[in-house]
Amino acid sequence: MEFWAAAPPAALRRPRSRHDGAMATVLVVEDESDIREVLRRYLERAGHAVLTTGSGAEALRLVATADVDLVVLDLGLPDVEGTDVLGEVRAAGRTPVLVLTARSSVDDRIRGLRMGADDYVTKPFSPAEVVLRVAAILQRTGGPAATTEQGVLVGGRLWIDEARHAMRFDGRELDLTPTEWGILAALSGAPGRVFSRYELVNRVRGYEYAGYERTIDSHVKNLRHKLGPDGATVVETVLGVGYRFGLRTDGS
Ligand code: CA
């Protein structure tokens, strides 16, 4: 498609995968209810079915009986050592595990990965990062679905799949008008670069833009609304000039 002035940087390309990271059943094992619930909310928003427990023993029972696609496992559990849970999940089959750990020593990380964790996140973590890592693990491991998809991740949070004409933000599918798509595609194609309204109108013309320069503002307003609370961060206003994509490509 024409909105990429050039091919996206190699670092933003993601490999072909059988699974797009959506609609998996994720088991969250975490005894701190606040963390458990925030992870549930984020993972559900990303389209996953979420089971939760604060008990290692219950986790093992669920892995054995429920159709779990991935386990998010806190290593510090009250009843069973998290590493024992990890070992048993590993011994039981191929369910991938993302480990949450408050322990930051390199030894623990290496031990966790040696024991078969697919990835780990050190507390405190951002729930959005957990969602992204879950998606990455599901992609690597094949996951439950068998869709072919290719796309790019921009700013660590915006996923653009040109082939399917789909965009997701923090794992949530965006339902965009052609004009909104065109604006976001143009901005995210050159993160940090400022686009004037005139430029944006020209960029989105290919997406059947109907309107004048000044109406870009109302499209941006709707687009931000769809992006959610961080909408104005993603589509940043540059006073007197226009708009730019405000997420840094390293995802911070
Ligand atoms: Ca804990």
PDB file of C-alpha atoms in Angstrom, residues 27 29 52-65 79-80 85:
ATOM      1  CA  LEU A  27      -4.362 -18.607  32.854  1.00  0.00           C
ATOM      2  CA  VAL A  29      -1.513 -17.346  38.382  1.00  0.00           C
ATOM      3  CA  THR A  52      -7.249 -16.637  37.216  1.00  0.00           C
ATOM      4  CA  THR A  53      -6.093 -18.174  40.449  1.00  0.00           C
ATOM      5  CA  GLY A  54      -3.891 -17.185  43.355  1.00  0.00           C
ATOM      6  CA  SER A  55      -2.929 -20.752  44.143  1.00  0.00           C
ATOM      7  CA  GLY A  56      -0.195 -22.849  42.579  1.00  0.00           C
ATOM      8  CA  ALA A  57      -2.051 -26.085  43.302  1.00  0.00           C
ATOM      9  CA  GLU A  58      -5.202 -24.753  41.644  1.00  0.00           C
ATOM     10  CA  ALA A  59      -3.095 -23.606  38.697  1.00  0.00           C
ATOM     11  CA  LEU A  60      -1.804 -27.129  38.152  1.00  0.00           C
ATOM     12  CA  ARG A  61      -5.339 -28.483  38.334  1.00  0.00           C
ATOM     13  CA  LEU A  62      -6.520 -25.930  35.740  1.00  0.00           C
ATOM     14  CA  VAL A  63      -3.638 -26.657  33.381  1.00  0.00           C
ATOM     15  CA  ALA A  64      -4.499 -30.352  33.603  1.00  0.00           C
ATOM     16  CA  THR A  65      -8.245 -29.937  33.104  1.00  0.00           C
ATOM     17  CA  ASP A  79       1.238 -22.443  48.642  1.00  0.00           C
ATOM     18  CA  VAL A  80       3.591 -23.920  46.073  1.00  0.00           C
ATOM     19  CA  VAL A  85       4.573 -24.981  39.267  1.00  0.00           C
TER      20      VAL A  85
END
